[in-house]
Amino acid sequence: MMQFKKAYLFLLDKLKNELPGWLTYHNLQHTKDVVEAVQYLAKCEKVNKKEYTLLSTAAAYHDAGFIEGYHDHEEISCRVAKKHLPDFGFDDKDIERICELIMVTKIPQLPKNRLEEIMCDGDLLYLGTDKFEKISEDLYKEFLKKGIVKNRKDWADKQHRFLKAHHFFTKFAADHYAPKKEDNIKQLNTSVHKK
């Protein structure tokens, strides 16, 4: 039997002790936020109990790869899942499905079914919330540290392109989070033109 709670607590402890301190976005809080968002969307989308557990576990493990490296972290996350989830009652078939859900979070997101849509929306749900500005600032600091962006203007351009290309996949997220995301884009446009 899949023991999500034990698998999650094990991972939280691992992330707390092993994630690099400079990760201002892909950190312990991000993992907790994504698990919460995915579970919320899963309930709203009325998935069954097994699907709920698979989604919750994938959300918990989706960024575990940052323990080992920044690039291709999804693949590393799957390795971490394959290594540890058997200890918590997950069989090979369940772990394979969890890894598919982890891999679909890779940008650009290309979900092929409802569970993958829930996973994608949960990972980026903050884009349509009041937390957008604060979380974006955390991501900016991380990208600056990694040399992914050079300065605020570079970041604003990248952020704007990303937001314009992004869309929510589930009906619930599209109905409830897309309007706020549009507001956040407008705010971003205003702040970019002020600078």
mmCIF file of C-alpha atoms in Angstrom:
data_model
loop_
_atom_site.group_PDB
_atom_site.id
_atom_site.type_symbol
_atom_site.label_atom_id
_atom_site.label_comp_id
_atom_site.label_asym_id
_atom_site.label_seq_id
_atom_site.Cartn_x
_atom_site.Cartn_y
_atom_site.Cartn_z
ATOM 1 C CA MET A 1 0.000 0.000 0.000
ATOM 2 C CA MET A 2 1.270 3.454 -0.957
ATOM 3 C CA GLN A 3 2.261 5.438 2.115
ATOM 4 C CA PHE A 4 2.241 9.006 0.823
ATOM 5 C CA LYS A 5 2.524 10.707 4.196
ATOM 6 C CA LYS A 6 5.681 8.798 5.174
ATOM 7 C CA ALA A 7 7.206 9.270 1.712
ATOM 8 C CA TYR A 8 6.451 13.012 1.907
ATOM 9 C CA LEU A 9 7.879 13.500 5.401
ATOM 10 C CA PHE A 10 11.000 11.568 4.388
ATOM 11 C CA LEU A 11 11.455 13.845 1.381
ATOM 12 C CA LEU A 12 10.798 17.083 3.291
ATOM 13 C CA ASP A 13 13.548 16.120 5.723
ATOM 14 C CA LYS A 14 15.884 15.325 2.826
ATOM 15 C CA LEU A 15 15.147 18.647 1.093
ATOM 16 C CA LYS A 16 15.589 20.577 4.329
ATOM 17 C CA ASN A 17 19.030 19.078 4.900
ATOM 18 C CA GLU A 18 20.352 18.763 1.348
ATOM 19 C CA LEU A 19 19.001 21.586 -0.857
ATOM 20 C CA PRO A 20 21.506 24.397 -1.518
ATOM 21 C CA GLY A 21 20.692 27.493 0.555
ATOM 22 C CA TRP A 22 20.814 29.859 -2.443
ATOM 23 C CA LEU A 23 17.697 28.283 -3.996
ATOM 24 C CA THR A 24 15.240 31.091 -3.283
ATOM 25 C CA TYR A 25 12.472 29.620 -5.494
ATOM 26 C CA HIS A 26 13.048 25.861 -5.897
ATOM 27 C CA ASN A 27 13.184 25.309 -2.148
ATOM 28 C CA LEU A 28 11.297 23.506 0.606
ATOM 29 C CA GLN A 29 8.462 26.069 0.589
ATOM 30 C CA HIS A 30 7.945 25.649 -3.167
ATOM 31 C CA THR A 31 7.562 21.884 -2.725
ATOM 32 C CA LYS A 32 5.001 22.373 0.067
ATOM 33 C CA ASP A 33 3.105 24.961 -2.010
ATOM 34 C CA VAL A 34 2.965 22.690 -5.071
ATOM 35 C CA VAL A 35 1.771 19.698 -3.028
ATOM 36 C CA GLU A 36 -0.973 21.867 -1.534
ATOM 37 C CA ALA A 37 -1.952 23.308 -4.946
ATOM 38 C CA VAL A 38 -1.997 19.903 -6.667
ATOM 39 C CA GLN A 39 -4.075 18.373 -3.868
ATOM 40 C CA TYR A 40 -6.524 21.282 -4.013
ATOM 41 C CA LEU A 41 -6.902 21.004 -7.810
ATOM 42 C CA ALA A 42 -7.176 17.207 -7.576
ATOM 43 C CA LYS A 43 -10.144 17.592 -5.194
ATOM 44 C CA CYS A 44 -11.750 20.243 -7.401
ATOM 45 C CA GLU A 45 -11.293 18.005 -10.440
ATOM 46 C CA LYS A 46 -12.712 15.055 -8.447
ATOM 47 C CA VAL A 47 -9.975 12.495 -9.053
ATOM 48 C CA ASN A 48 -10.167 9.098 -7.343
ATOM 49 C CA LYS A 49 -8.192 8.167 -4.230
ATOM 50 C CA LYS A 50 -5.361 6.394 -6.060
ATOM 51 C CA GLU A 51 -4.935 9.251 -8.564
ATOM 52 C CA TYR A 52 -4.909 11.711 -5.652
ATOM 53 C CA THR A 53 -2.046 9.770 -4.017
ATOM 54 C CA LEU A 54 -0.081 9.544 -7.276
ATOM 55 C CA LEU A 55 -0.499 13.281 -7.907
ATOM 56 C CA SER A 56 0.425 14.189 -4.319
ATOM 57 C CA THR A 57 3.564 12.054 -4.484
ATOM 58 C CA ALA A 58 4.598 13.438 -7.866
ATOM 59 C CA ALA A 59 4.132 16.973 -6.536
ATOM 60 C CA ALA A 60 6.243 16.151 -3.484
ATOM 61 C CA TYR A 61 9.084 14.665 -5.542
ATOM 62 C CA HIS A 62 8.895 16.883 -8.659
ATOM 63 C CA ASP A 63 11.823 19.126 -7.689
ATOM 64 C CA ALA A 64 13.823 16.694 -5.535
ATOM 65 C CA GLY A 65 16.457 16.694 -8.280
ATOM 66 C CA PHE A 66 17.647 20.138 -7.189
ATOM 67 C CA ILE A 67 19.484 18.318 -4.402
ATOM 68 C CA GLU A 68 21.947 17.087 -7.049
ATOM 69 C CA GLY A 69 21.820 19.627 -9.860
ATOM 70 C CA TYR A 70 20.017 22.510 -11.518
ATOM 71 C CA HIS A 71 19.687 21.382 -15.117
ATOM 72 C CA ASP A 72 17.621 18.335 -16.067
ATOM 73 C CA HIS A 73 16.414 18.247 -12.467
ATOM 74 C CA GLU A 74 13.214 16.446 -13.537
ATOM 75 C CA GLU A 75 15.210 13.388 -14.609
ATOM 76 C CA ILE A 76 17.121 13.479 -11.317
ATOM 77 C CA SER A 77 13.813 13.835 -9.431
ATOM 78 C CA CYS A 78 12.639 10.613 -11.103
ATOM 79 C CA ARG A 79 15.836 8.858 -10.001
ATOM 80 C CA VAL A 80 15.216 10.008 -6.422
ATOM 81 C CA ALA A 81 11.598 8.761 -6.638
ATOM 82 C CA LYS A 82 12.666 5.383 -8.067
ATOM 83 C CA LYS A 83 15.280 4.998 -5.356
ATOM 84 C CA HIS A 84 13.128 5.850 -2.331
ATOM 85 C CA LEU A 85 9.439 5.232 -3.137
ATOM 86 C CA PRO A 86 9.671 1.397 -3.049
ATOM 87 C CA ASP A 87 10.486 1.802 0.674
ATOM 88 C CA PHE A 88 7.012 3.340 1.112
ATOM 89 C CA GLY A 89 4.935 0.693 -0.664
ATOM 90 C CA PHE A 90 4.955 2.132 -4.193
ATOM 91 C CA ASP A 91 5.247 -0.497 -6.934
ATOM 92 C CA ASP A 92 7.062 -0.079 -10.278
ATOM 93 C CA LYS A 93 3.896 0.798 -12.180
ATOM 94 C CA ASP A 94 2.933 3.521 -9.682
ATOM 95 C CA ILE A 95 6.463 4.948 -9.704
ATOM 96 C CA GLU A 96 6.458 5.001 -13.526
ATOM 97 C CA ARG A 97 3.222 7.002 -13.467
ATOM 98 C CA ILE A 98 4.663 9.361 -10.826
ATOM 99 C CA CYS A 99 7.725 9.903 -13.023
ATOM 100 C CA GLU A 100 5.497 10.743 -16.003
ATOM 101 C CA LEU A 101 3.772 13.344 -13.815
ATOM 102 C CA ILE A 102 7.137 14.753 -12.714
ATOM 103 C CA MET A 103 8.451 14.958 -16.297
ATOM 104 C CA VAL A 104 5.389 16.864 -17.539
ATOM 105 C CA THR A 105 6.370 19.834 -15.323
ATOM 106 C CA LYS A 106 9.312 20.470 -17.666
ATOM 107 C CA ILE A 107 8.889 23.772 -19.513
ATOM 108 C CA PRO A 108 7.200 24.020 -21.995
ATOM 109 C CA GLN A 109 4.497 21.954 -20.322
ATOM 110 C CA LEU A 110 2.790 19.487 -22.678
ATOM 111 C CA PRO A 111 0.268 17.444 -20.659
ATOM 112 C CA LYS A 112 -1.439 14.541 -22.425
ATOM 113 C CA ASN A 113 -4.187 13.709 -19.906
ATOM 114 C CA ARG A 114 -6.174 15.075 -16.981
ATOM 115 C CA LEU A 115 -3.720 14.079 -14.240
ATOM 116 C CA GLU A 116 -0.846 15.677 -16.134
ATOM 117 C CA GLU A 117 -2.945 18.831 -16.573
ATOM 118 C CA ILE A 118 -3.572 18.968 -12.805
ATOM 119 C CA MET A 119 0.158 18.501 -12.171
ATOM 120 C CA CYS A 120 1.133 21.301 -14.568
ATOM 121 C CA ASP A 121 -1.428 23.716 -13.166
ATOM 122 C CA GLY A 122 -0.471 22.930 -9.576
ATOM 123 C CA ASP A 123 3.212 23.610 -10.267
ATOM 124 C CA LEU A 124 2.479 27.096 -11.644
ATOM 125 C CA LEU A 125 -0.750 27.986 -9.836
ATOM 126 C CA TYR A 126 0.987 30.931 -8.123
ATOM 127 C CA LEU A 127 0.927 32.777 -11.499
ATOM 128 C CA GLY A 128 -2.779 33.380 -10.877
ATOM 129 C CA THR A 129 -2.571 34.351 -7.205
ATOM 130 C CA ASP A 130 -1.721 37.302 -4.958
ATOM 131 C CA LYS A 131 1.594 35.580 -4.153
ATOM 132 C CA PHE A 132 2.795 36.139 -7.718
ATOM 133 C CA GLU A 133 4.930 39.230 -7.030
ATOM 134 C CA LYS A 134 6.763 37.764 -4.036
ATOM 135 C CA ILE A 135 7.355 34.371 -5.649
ATOM 136 C CA SER A 136 8.505 36.033 -8.887
ATOM 137 C CA GLU A 137 11.045 38.022 -6.902
ATOM 138 C CA ASP A 138 12.345 34.765 -5.368
ATOM 139 C CA LEU A 139 12.684 33.273 -8.854
ATOM 140 C CA TYR A 140 14.458 36.412 -10.112
ATOM 141 C CA LYS A 141 17.076 36.131 -7.340
ATOM 142 C CA GLU A 142 17.631 32.455 -8.158
ATOM 143 C CA PHE A 143 17.934 33.088 -11.910
ATOM 144 C CA LEU A 144 20.356 35.963 -11.258
ATOM 145 C CA LYS A 145 22.499 33.705 -9.083
ATOM 146 C CA LYS A 146 22.549 31.026 -11.815
ATOM 147 C CA GLY A 147 23.254 33.540 -14.589
ATOM 148 C CA ILE A 148 19.970 32.715 -16.347
ATOM 149 C CA VAL A 149 19.169 36.457 -16.378
ATOM 150 C CA LYS A 150 21.608 39.369 -16.347
ATOM 151 C CA ASN A 151 19.503 42.134 -14.808
ATOM 152 C CA ARG A 152 15.959 43.329 -14.058
ATOM 153 C CA LYS A 153 15.198 44.234 -17.682
ATOM 154 C CA ASP A 154 16.348 40.821 -18.903
ATOM 155 C CA TRP A 155 14.204 39.216 -16.192
ATOM 156 C CA ALA A 156 11.136 41.328 -17.047
ATOM 157 C CA ASP A 157 11.425 40.360 -20.735
ATOM 158 C CA LYS A 158 11.807 36.663 -19.916
ATOM 159 C CA GLN A 159 8.958 36.766 -17.383
ATOM 160 C CA HIS A 160 6.666 38.567 -19.822
ATOM 161 C CA ARG A 161 7.308 36.034 -22.628
ATOM 162 C CA PHE A 162 6.751 33.155 -20.213
ATOM 163 C CA LEU A 163 3.456 34.531 -18.894
ATOM 164 C CA LYS A 164 2.129 35.261 -22.389
ATOM 165 C CA ALA A 165 2.944 31.702 -23.531
ATOM 166 C CA HIS A 166 1.552 30.036 -20.401
ATOM 167 C CA HIS A 167 -2.040 28.907 -19.981
ATOM 168 C CA PHE A 168 -3.860 26.827 -17.403
ATOM 169 C CA PHE A 169 -5.037 23.418 -18.604
ATOM 170 C CA THR A 170 -7.737 22.340 -16.152
ATOM 171 C CA LYS A 171 -11.142 23.962 -16.387
ATOM 172 C CA PHE A 172 -11.047 24.814 -12.683
ATOM 173 C CA ALA A 173 -7.676 26.612 -12.851
ATOM 174 C CA ALA A 174 -8.644 28.383 -16.086
ATOM 175 C CA ASP A 175 -11.903 29.615 -14.526
ATOM 176 C CA HIS A 176 -10.501 30.569 -11.119
ATOM 177 C CA TYR A 177 -6.848 31.548 -11.681
ATOM 178 C CA ALA A 178 -6.501 32.810 -15.269
ATOM 179 C CA PRO A 179 -8.257 36.168 -14.554
ATOM 180 C CA LYS A 180 -5.834 36.972 -11.721
ATOM 181 C CA LYS A 181 -2.936 35.880 -13.936
ATOM 182 C CA GLU A 182 -4.081 38.448 -16.520
ATOM 183 C CA ASP A 183 -4.085 41.100 -13.761
ATOM 184 C CA ASN A 184 -0.560 40.044 -12.809
ATOM 185 C CA ILE A 185 0.557 40.440 -16.452
ATOM 186 C CA LYS A 186 -0.927 43.955 -16.522
ATOM 187 C CA GLN A 187 0.891 44.806 -13.277
ATOM 188 C CA LEU A 188 4.108 43.461 -14.768
ATOM 189 C CA ASN A 189 3.608 45.555 -17.931
ATOM 190 C CA THR A 190 3.050 48.676 -15.826
ATOM 191 C CA SER A 191 6.159 48.109 -13.702
ATOM 192 C CA VAL A 192 8.309 47.343 -16.787
ATOM 193 C CA HIS A 193 7.275 50.580 -18.504
ATOM 194 C CA LYS A 194 7.978 52.610 -15.341
ATOM 195 C CA LYS A 195 11.613 51.488 -15.312
#
